[in-house]
Coordinates of C-alpha atoms in Angstrom, one line a residue:
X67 CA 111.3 6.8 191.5
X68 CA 108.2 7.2 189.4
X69 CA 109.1 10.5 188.4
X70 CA 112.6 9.1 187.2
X71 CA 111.0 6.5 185.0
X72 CA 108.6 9.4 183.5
X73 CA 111.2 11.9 182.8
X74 CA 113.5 8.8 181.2
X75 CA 111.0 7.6 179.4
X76 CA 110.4 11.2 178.2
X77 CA 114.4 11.8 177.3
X78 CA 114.4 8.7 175.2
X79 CA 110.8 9.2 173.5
X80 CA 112.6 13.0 172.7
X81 CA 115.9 11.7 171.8
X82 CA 114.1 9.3 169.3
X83 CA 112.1 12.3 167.5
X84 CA 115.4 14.4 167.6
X85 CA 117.6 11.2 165.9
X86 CA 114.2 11.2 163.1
X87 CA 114.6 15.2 162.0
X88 CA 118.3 14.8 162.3
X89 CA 117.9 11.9 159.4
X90 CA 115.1 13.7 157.6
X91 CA 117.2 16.9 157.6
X92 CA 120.6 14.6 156.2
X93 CA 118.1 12.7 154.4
X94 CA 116.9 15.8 152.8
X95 CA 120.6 17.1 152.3
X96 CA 121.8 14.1 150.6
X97 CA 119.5 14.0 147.7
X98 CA 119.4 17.9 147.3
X99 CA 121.3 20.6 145.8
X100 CA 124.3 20.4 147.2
X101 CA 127.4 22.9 146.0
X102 CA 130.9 24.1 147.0
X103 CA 132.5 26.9 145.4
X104 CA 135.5 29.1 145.7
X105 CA 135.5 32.7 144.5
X106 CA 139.0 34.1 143.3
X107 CA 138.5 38.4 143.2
X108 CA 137.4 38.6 147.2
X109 CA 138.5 35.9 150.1
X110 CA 135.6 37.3 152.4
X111 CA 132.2 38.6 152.1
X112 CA 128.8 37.6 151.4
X113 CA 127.1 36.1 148.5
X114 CA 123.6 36.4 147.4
X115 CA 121.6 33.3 145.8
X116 CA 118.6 33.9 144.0
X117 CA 116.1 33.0 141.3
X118 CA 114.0 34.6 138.7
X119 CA 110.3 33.8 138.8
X120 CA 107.8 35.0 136.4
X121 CA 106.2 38.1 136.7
X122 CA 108.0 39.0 140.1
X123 CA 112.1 39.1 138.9
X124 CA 114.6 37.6 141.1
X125 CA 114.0 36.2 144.2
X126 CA 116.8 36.0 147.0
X127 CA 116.3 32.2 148.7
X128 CA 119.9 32.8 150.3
X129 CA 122.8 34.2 151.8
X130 CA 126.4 32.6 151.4
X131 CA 129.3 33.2 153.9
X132 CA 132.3 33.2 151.8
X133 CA 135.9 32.9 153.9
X134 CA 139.2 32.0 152.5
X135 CA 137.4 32.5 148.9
X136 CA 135.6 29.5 149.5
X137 CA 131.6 28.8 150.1
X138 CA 129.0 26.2 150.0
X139 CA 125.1 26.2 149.1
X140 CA 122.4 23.4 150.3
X141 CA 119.2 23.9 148.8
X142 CA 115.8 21.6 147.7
X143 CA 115.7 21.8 143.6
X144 CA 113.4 19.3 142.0
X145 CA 112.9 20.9 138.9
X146 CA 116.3 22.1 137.8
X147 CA 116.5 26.3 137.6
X148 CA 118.9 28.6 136.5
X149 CA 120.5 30.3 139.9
X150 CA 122.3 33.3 140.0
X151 CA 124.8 34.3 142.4
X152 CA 126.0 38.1 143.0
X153 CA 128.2 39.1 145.5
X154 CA 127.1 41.5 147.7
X155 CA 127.9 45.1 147.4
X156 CA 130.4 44.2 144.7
X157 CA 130.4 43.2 140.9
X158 CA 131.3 39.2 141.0
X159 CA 128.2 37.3 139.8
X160 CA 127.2 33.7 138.6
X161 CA 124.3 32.3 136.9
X162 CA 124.1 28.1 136.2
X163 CA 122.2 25.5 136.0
X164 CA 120.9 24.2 139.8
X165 CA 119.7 20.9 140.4
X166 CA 119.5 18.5 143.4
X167 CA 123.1 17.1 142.7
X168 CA 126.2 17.5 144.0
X169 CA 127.9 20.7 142.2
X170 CA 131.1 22.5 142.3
X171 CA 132.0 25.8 141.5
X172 CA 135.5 27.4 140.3
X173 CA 134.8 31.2 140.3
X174 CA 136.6 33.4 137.7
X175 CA 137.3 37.0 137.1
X176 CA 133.4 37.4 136.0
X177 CA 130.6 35.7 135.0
X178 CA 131.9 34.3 131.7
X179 CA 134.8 32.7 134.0
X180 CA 133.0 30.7 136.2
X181 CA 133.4 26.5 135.6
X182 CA 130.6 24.9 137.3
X183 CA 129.8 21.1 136.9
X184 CA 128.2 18.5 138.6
X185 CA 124.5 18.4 137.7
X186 CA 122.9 16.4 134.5
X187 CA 121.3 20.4 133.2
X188 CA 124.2 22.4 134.0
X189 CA 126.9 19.4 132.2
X190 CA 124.8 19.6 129.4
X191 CA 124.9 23.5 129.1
X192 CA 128.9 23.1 129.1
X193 CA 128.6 20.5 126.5
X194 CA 126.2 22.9 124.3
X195 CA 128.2 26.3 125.0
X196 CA 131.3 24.7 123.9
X197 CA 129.7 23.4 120.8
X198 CA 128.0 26.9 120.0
X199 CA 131.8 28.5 120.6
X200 CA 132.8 25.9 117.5
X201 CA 129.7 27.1 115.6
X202 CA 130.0 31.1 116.1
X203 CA 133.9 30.8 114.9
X204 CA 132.2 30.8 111.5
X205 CA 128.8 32.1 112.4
X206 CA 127.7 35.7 113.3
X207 CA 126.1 36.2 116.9
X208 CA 122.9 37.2 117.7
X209 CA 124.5 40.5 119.2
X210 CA 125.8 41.3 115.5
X211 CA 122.6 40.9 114.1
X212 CA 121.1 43.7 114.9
X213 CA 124.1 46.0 114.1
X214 CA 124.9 44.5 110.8
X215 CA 121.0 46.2 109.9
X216 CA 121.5 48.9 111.8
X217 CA 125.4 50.1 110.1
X218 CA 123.8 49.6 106.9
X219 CA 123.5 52.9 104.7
X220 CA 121.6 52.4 102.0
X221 CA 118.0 50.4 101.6
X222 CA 120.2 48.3 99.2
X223 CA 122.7 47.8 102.4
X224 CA 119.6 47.2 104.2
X225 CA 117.8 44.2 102.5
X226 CA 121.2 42.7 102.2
X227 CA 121.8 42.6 105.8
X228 CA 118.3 41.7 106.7
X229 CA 118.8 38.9 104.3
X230 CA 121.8 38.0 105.8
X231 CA 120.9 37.9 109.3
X232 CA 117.9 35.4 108.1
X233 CA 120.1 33.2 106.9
X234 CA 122.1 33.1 109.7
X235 CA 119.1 32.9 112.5
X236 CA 118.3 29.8 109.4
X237 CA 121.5 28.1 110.5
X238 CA 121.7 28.8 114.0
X239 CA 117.8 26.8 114.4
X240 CA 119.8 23.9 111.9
X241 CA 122.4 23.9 114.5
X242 CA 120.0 23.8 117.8
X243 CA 118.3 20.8 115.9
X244 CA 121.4 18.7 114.4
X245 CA 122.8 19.3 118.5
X246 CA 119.8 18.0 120.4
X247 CA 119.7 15.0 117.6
X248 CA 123.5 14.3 117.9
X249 CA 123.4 13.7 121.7
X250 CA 119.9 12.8 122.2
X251 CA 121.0 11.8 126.1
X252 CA 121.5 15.6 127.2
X253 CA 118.9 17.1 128.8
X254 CA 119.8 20.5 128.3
X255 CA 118.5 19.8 125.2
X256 CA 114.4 19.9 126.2
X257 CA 115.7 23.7 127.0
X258 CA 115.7 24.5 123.9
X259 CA 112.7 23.3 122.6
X260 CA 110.9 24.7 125.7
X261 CA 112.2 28.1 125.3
X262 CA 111.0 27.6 121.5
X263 CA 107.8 26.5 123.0
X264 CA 106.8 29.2 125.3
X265 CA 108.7 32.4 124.5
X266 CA 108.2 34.4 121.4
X267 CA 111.7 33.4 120.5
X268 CA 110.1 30.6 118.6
X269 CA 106.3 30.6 117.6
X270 CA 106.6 27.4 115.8
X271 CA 103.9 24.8 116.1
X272 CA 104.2 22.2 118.1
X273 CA 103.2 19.6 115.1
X274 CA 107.3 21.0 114.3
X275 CA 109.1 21.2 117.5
X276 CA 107.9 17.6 117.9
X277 CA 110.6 17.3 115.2
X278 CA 113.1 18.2 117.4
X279 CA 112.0 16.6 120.4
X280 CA 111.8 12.8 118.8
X281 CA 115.4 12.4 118.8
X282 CA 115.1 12.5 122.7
X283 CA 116.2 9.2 124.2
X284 CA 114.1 7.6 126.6
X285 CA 116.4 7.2 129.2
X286 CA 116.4 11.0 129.5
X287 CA 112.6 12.0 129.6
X288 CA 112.1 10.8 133.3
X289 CA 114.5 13.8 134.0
X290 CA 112.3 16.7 135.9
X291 CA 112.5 19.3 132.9
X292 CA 112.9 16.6 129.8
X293 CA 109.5 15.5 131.2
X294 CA 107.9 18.9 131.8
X295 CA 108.6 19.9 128.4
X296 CA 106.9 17.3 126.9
X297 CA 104.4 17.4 128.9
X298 CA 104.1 20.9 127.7
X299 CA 104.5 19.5 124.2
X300 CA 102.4 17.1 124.4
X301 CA 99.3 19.4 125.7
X302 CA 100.0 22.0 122.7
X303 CA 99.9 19.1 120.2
X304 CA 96.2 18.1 121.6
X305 CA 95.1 22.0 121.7
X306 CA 96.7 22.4 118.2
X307 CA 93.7 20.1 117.0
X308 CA 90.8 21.8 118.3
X309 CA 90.9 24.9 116.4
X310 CA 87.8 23.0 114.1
X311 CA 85.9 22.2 117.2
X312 CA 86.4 25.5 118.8
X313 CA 84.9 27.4 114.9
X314 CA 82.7 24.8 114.0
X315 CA 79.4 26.7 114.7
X316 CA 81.2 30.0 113.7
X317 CA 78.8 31.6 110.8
X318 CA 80.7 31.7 107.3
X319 CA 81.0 36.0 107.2
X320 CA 82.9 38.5 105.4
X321 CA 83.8 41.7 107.1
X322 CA 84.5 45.0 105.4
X323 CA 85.1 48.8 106.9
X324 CA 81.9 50.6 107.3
X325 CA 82.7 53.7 105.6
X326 CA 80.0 55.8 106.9
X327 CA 81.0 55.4 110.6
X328 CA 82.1 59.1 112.3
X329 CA 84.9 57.7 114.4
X330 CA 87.8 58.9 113.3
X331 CA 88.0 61.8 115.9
X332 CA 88.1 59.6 118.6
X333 CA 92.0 59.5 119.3
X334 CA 94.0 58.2 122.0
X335 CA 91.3 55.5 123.1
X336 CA 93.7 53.0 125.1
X337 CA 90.8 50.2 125.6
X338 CA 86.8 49.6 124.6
X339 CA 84.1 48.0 126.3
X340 CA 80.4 47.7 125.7
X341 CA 76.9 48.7 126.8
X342 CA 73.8 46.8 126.7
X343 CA 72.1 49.0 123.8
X344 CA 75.4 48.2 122.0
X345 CA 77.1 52.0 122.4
X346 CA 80.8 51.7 123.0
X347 CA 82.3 52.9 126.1
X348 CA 85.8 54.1 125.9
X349 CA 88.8 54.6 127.6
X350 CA 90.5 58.3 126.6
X351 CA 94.0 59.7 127.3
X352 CA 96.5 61.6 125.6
X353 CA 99.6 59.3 127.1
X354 CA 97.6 56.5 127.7
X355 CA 99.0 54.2 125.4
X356 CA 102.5 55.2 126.6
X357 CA 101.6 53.6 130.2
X358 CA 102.7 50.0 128.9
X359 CA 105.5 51.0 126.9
X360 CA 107.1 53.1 129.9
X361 CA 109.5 50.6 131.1
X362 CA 109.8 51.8 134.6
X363 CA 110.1 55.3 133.7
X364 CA 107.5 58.5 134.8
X365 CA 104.7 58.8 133.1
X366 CA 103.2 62.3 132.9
X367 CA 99.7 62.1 134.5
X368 CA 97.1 64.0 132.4
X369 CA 93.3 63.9 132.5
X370 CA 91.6 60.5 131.5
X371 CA 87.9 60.3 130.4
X372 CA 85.1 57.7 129.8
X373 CA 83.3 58.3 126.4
X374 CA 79.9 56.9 125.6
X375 CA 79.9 56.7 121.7
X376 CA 77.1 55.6 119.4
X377 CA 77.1 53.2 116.6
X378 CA 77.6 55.7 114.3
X379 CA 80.3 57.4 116.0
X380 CA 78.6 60.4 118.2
X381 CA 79.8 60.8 121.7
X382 CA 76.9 61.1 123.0
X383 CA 78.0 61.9 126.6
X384 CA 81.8 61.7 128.6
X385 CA 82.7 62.3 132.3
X386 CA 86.5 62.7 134.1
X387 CA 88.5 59.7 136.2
X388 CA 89.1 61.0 139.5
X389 CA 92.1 59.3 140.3
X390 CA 95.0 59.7 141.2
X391 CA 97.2 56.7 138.9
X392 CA 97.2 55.4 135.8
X393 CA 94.1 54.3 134.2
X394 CA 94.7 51.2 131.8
X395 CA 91.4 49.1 131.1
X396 CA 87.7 49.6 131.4
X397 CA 84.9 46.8 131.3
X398 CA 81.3 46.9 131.6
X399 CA 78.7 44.4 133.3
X400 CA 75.2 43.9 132.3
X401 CA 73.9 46.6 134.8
X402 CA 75.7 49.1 132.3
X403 CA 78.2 49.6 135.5
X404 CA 81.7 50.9 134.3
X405 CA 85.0 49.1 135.9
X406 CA 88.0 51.1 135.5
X407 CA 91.5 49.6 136.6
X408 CA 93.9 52.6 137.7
X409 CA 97.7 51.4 138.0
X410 CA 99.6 52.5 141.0
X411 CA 103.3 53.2 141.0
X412 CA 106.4 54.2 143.2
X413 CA 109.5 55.4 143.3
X414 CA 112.2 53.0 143.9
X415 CA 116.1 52.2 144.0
X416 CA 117.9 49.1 143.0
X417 CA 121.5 47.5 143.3
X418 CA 122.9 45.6 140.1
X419 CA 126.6 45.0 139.8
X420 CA 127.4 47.4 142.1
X421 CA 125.2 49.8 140.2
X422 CA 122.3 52.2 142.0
X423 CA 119.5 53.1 139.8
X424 CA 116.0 54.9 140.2
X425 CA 113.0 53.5 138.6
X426 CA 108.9 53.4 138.8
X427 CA 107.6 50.3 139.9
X428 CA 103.8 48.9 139.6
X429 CA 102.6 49.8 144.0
X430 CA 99.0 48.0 143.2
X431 CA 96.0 48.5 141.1
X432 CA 92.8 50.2 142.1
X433 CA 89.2 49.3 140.8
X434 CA 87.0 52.5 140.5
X435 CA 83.3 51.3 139.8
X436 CA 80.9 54.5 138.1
X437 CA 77.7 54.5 136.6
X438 CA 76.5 55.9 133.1
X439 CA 76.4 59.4 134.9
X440 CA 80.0 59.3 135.9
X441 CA 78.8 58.4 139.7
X442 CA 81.8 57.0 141.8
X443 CA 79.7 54.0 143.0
X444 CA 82.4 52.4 144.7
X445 CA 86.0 51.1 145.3
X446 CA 88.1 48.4 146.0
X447 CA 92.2 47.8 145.8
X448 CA 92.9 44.2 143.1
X449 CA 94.8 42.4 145.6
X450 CA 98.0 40.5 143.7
X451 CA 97.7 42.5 140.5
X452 CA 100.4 44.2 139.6
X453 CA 99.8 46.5 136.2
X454 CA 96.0 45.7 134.4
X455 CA 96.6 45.2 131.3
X456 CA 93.1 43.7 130.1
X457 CA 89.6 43.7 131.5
X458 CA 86.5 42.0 130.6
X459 CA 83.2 41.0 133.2
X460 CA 81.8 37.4 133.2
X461 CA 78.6 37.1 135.1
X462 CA 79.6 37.9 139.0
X463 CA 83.4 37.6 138.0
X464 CA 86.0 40.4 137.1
X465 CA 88.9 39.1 135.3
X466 CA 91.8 41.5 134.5
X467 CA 95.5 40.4 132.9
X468 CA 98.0 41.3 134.7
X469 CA 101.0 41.9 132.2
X470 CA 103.8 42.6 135.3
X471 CA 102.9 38.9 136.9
X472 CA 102.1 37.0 133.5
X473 CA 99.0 35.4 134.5
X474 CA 95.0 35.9 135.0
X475 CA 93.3 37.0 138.0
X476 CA 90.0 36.5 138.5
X477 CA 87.4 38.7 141.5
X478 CA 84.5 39.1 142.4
X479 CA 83.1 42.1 140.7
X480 CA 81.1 43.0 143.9
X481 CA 84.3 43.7 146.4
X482 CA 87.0 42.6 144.6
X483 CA 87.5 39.4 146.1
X484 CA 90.3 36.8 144.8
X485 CA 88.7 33.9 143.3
X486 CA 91.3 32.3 141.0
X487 CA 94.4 33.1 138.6
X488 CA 95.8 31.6 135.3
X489 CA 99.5 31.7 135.3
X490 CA 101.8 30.8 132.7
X491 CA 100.9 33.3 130.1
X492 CA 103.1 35.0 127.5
X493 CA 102.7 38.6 127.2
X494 CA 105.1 40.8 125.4
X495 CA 106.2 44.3 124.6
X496 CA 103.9 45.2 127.8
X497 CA 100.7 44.2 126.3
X498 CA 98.6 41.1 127.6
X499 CA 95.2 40.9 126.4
X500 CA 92.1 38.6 126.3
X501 CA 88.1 38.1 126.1
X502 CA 85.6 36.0 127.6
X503 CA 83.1 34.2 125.3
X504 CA 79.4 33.4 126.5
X505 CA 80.2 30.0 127.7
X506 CA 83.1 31.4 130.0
X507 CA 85.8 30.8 127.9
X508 CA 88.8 32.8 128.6
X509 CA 90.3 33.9 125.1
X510 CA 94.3 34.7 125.6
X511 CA 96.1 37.1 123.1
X512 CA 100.0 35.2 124.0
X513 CA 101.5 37.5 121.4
X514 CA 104.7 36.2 123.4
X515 CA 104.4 32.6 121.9
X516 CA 103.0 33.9 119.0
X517 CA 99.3 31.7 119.5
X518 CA 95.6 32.6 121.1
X519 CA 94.7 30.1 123.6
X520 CA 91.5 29.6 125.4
X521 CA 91.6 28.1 128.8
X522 CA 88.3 27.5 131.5
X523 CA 87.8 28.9 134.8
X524 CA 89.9 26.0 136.1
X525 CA 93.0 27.0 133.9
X526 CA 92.4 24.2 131.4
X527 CA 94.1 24.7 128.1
X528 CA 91.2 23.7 125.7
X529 CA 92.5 25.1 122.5
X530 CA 95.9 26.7 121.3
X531 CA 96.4 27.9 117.3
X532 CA 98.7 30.1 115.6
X533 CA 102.1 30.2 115.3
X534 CA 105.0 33.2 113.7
X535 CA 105.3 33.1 110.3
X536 CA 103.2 35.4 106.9
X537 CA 100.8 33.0 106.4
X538 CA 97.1 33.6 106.5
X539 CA 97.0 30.9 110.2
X540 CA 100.7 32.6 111.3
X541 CA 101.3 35.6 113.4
X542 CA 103.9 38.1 112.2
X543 CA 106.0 41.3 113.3
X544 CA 108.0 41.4 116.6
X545 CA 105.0 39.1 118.8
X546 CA 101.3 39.1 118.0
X547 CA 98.5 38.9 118.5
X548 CA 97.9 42.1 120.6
X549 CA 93.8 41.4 121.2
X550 CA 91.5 38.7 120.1
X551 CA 87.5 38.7 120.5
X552 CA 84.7 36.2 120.5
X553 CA 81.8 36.9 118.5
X554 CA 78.1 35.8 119.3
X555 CA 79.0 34.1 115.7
X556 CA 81.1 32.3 117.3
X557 CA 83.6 33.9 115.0
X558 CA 86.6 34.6 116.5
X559 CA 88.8 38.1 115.9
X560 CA 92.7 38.2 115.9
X561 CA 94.6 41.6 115.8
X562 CA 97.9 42.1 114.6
X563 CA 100.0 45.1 114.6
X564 CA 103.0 46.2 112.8
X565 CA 101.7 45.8 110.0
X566 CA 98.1 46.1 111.4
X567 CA 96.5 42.8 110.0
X568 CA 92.4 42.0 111.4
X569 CA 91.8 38.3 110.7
X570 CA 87.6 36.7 111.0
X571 CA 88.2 33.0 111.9
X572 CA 85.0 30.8 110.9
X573 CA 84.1 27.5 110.2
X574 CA 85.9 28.5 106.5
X575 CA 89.3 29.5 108.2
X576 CA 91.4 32.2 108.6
X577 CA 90.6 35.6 106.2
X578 CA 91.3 39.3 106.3
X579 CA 89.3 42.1 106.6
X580 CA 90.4 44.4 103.9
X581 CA 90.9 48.2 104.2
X582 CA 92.2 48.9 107.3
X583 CA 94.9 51.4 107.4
X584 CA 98.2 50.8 109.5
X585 CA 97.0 51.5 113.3
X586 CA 99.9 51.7 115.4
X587 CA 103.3 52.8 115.0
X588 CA 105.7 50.4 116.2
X589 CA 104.6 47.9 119.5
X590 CA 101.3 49.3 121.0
X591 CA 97.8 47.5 121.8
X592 CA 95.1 47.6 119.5
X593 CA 91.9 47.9 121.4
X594 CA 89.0 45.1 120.1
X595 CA 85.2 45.3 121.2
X596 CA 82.1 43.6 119.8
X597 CA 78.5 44.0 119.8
X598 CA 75.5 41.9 119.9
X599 CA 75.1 42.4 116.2
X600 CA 78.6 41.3 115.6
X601 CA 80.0 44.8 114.5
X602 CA 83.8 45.0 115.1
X603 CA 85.4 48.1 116.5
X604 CA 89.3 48.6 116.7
X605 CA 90.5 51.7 118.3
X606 CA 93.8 53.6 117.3
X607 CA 95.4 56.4 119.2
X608 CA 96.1 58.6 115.9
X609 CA 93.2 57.3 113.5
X610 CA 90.7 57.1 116.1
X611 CA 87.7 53.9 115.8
X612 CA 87.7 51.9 113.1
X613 CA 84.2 50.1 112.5
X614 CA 83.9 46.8 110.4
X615 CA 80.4 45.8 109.5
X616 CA 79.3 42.0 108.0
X617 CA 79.6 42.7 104.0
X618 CA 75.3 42.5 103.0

């Protein structure tokens, strides 16, 4: 009898925890992403959800069942994302808004077709894709942009298409304004002010796109993305300020090309470091700089060197990388130890749209650690790095930016260890490059956005300038900066390519170095080092080292 009062009092203790997940579970279901759909070119077959997250691509998070044409979807979305569905082993494909809502789905012919509705983001992307249809029946598309310039004939043809276009990219930013004004209760509206934000589609200030975000109504900016773009917002507008702070001890210095340095027949340096006695230790391939710009293509492998130059441009001494890979960036500690970051890749095959193609993708990155001598001290795989695309040392710490993941990871220089990571960075044409001042700030080239930022070890963002434009504080060209350095001036370097541009920001502001000759062709990095007496050197695969020395 006893043991029939335990095991009751056991069934009802389980059927009570059971009844709780059950509720959790339809708790969980009910205020989650809920969506049925129906699919009209197949009635059975399988459908796979997925979502695209930085630095990584898309990510499957599930499989649909689809019979009779129909399916349904129940997922946890508290920040709204844009999903994409593809069928699988076929050509049928969706991509929407996805919220926790309740959402339907009416599947057309292909991925223009589909009519989805039911959540606040993706009701106001139907509201602002039908208004865009009304503007583009008297507006050209972005897609003719580019061949209106390109169809032109003469340079005449030219500047009048270029103009053109400009005027119409004008009207297009009047239109995404006047929209997000005239129905300030949409919240697909923060979208485009955060893509303007953080992708070098914009590179406006933030003192402007708070312009465009004012018209917001308050009702609205509780909603997860209204209120994580101005949160973004409203952290850029407090960086924005401290541009002053961050120069304010910077000396008031004029740089000019020191004519007398022997550089020029160093070519093909890809990145710089430096040495204790101030001789520059470089980073030498032939193809080198054509390892970021591959886009998942083969690289030919061909020997790579480390040069030790002098200040005045000897090499004074060089020795081969033994590795197997592709070397990208090099850094130096205060032991004169050399830290070379070799990329690894492999072969591999991908479905798209039904579509099978080959391509070479990132398989790790490799620290090789050498003396002066070119002795292989030691070793160690860069666990979550994907392809190194900057370098610097900071006391016991190795930091290297990792351009395929868009972010920061920090090691320990001894082992490689993981310490922390900075995520959230904007890197663009395959370049992502930065430098760490004395007091361990970390200075971010986001060419992407268009701005340097500077963050601490923690990821704080402690100070964001710059923005696109021709003026002396904008950034030009497709997406710069490419590099930026911190000077024991406190002075801080920005480079610009395309046209090559080297700007000295002090206490006084922005101003040129004059000069320099074009460095780069088209959208490579431009390597930037320092010394301890505040020389500048900029390296150039065709025109070798560039030195800039204070004007006396």
């Amino acid at each position: 009898m006893k043991i029939m009062k335990q095991f009751v009092a056991g069934l009802l203790v389980l059927t009570v925890v059971l009844s709780a997940c059950n509720a959790k579970k339809e708790e969980i279901k009910k205020g989650g992403f809920n969506l049925n759909g129906t699919v009209s070119t197949f009635a059975e077959g399988k459908i796979v959800a997925s979502v695209y997250k930085d630095g990584v691509g898309n990510v499957a998070i599930d499989t649909l069942e689809v019979k009779e044409g129909k399916f349904s979807m129940n997922h946890d979305f508290p920040m709204p994302e844009e999903l994409t569905l593809e069928q699988l082993d076929g050509e049928w494909g969706a991509r929407f808004w996805a919220e926790n809502a309740d959402m339907t789905m009416l599947g057309g012919k292909d991925w223009r077709d589909n009519q989805v509705s039911g959540g606040p983001m993706q009701d106001g992307a139907n509201q602002y894709r039908k208004a865009s249809a009304e503007f583009f029946k008297t507006h050209m598309s972005p897609y003719e942009y580019s061949s209106l310039v390109y169809q032109a004939k003469t340079e005449k043809e030219k500047k009048e298409a270029e103009e053109k276009v400009k005027k119409e990219k004008l009207a297009h930013l009047d239109f995404q304004k006047n929209f997000i004004k005239n129905n300030p209760t949409n919240p697909y509206g923060a979208d485009l002010i955060w893509v303007r934000l953080t992708s070098k589609t914009g590179g406006e200030s933030a003192a402007y796109l708070k312009t465009w975000a004012d018209p917001i109504d308050p009702s609205i900016r509780n909603h997860p993305y209204v209120a994580k773009m101005f949160n973004m917002l409203n952290m850029m507008l407090e960086t924005e300020a401290g541009l002053d702070k961050f120069v304010a001890n910077a000396e008031s210095v004029s740089y000019k090309v020191d004519q007398n340095f022997k550089g020029a027949v160093h070519t093909n340096v890809s990145y710089l470091s430096i040495f204790k006695d101030n001789n520059l230790c470089a980073l030498t391939g032939t193809n080198l700089h054509d390892n970021y710009n591959s886009h998942g293509k083969e690289v030919e492998k061909t020997k790579t060197f480390v040069q030790i130059i002098s200040t005045d441009g000897a090499e004074l001494s060089r020795f081969e990388v033994q590795e197997d890979g592709l070397p990208s960036t090099i850094a130096v500690d205060d032991q004169d130890q050399i830290y070379i970051c070799v990329g690894k890749q492999k072969k591999e095959t991908r479905k798209f749209r039904g579509r099978t193609s080959t391509y070479m993708a990132p398989a790790g990155v490799k620290c090789l650690v050498y003396n002066k001598k070119g002795d292989l001290l030691k070793e160690f795989m860069l666990k979550g790095v994907k392809q190194a695309s900057g370098s610097r040392i900071y006391e016991d710490k190795l930091l290297v930016s990792d351009v395929g993941s868009q972010l920061m990871q920090i090691y320990k220089k001894e082992d490689g260890t993981p310490v922390t990571k900075l995520g959230d960075l904007r890197p663009c044409c395959s370049i992502l490059d930065f430098d760490v001042d004395k007091k361990g700030n970390i200075i971010v080239a986001n060419l992407g956005s268009f701005r340097v930022d500077a963050y601490d070890f923690s990821g704080k963002k402690l100070v964001s300038f710059g923005q696109r434009g021709k003026g002396i504080n904008d950034f030009w060209s497709c997406c710069n900066p490419v590099s930026v350095r911190k000077l024991d001036n406190n002075c801080v370097i920005t480079v610009e390519k395309t046209p090559t541009r080297i700007k000295v920001y002090s206490k006084d502001g922005a101003q040129p170095i004059e000069g320099i000759d074009e460095l780069v062709d088209g959208c490579f990095h431009i390597p930037v080092i320092s010394d301890s007496q505040n020389n500048i050197y900029l390296a150039s695969p065709n025109k070798g080292l560039v030195k800039c020395v204070i004007k006396g």
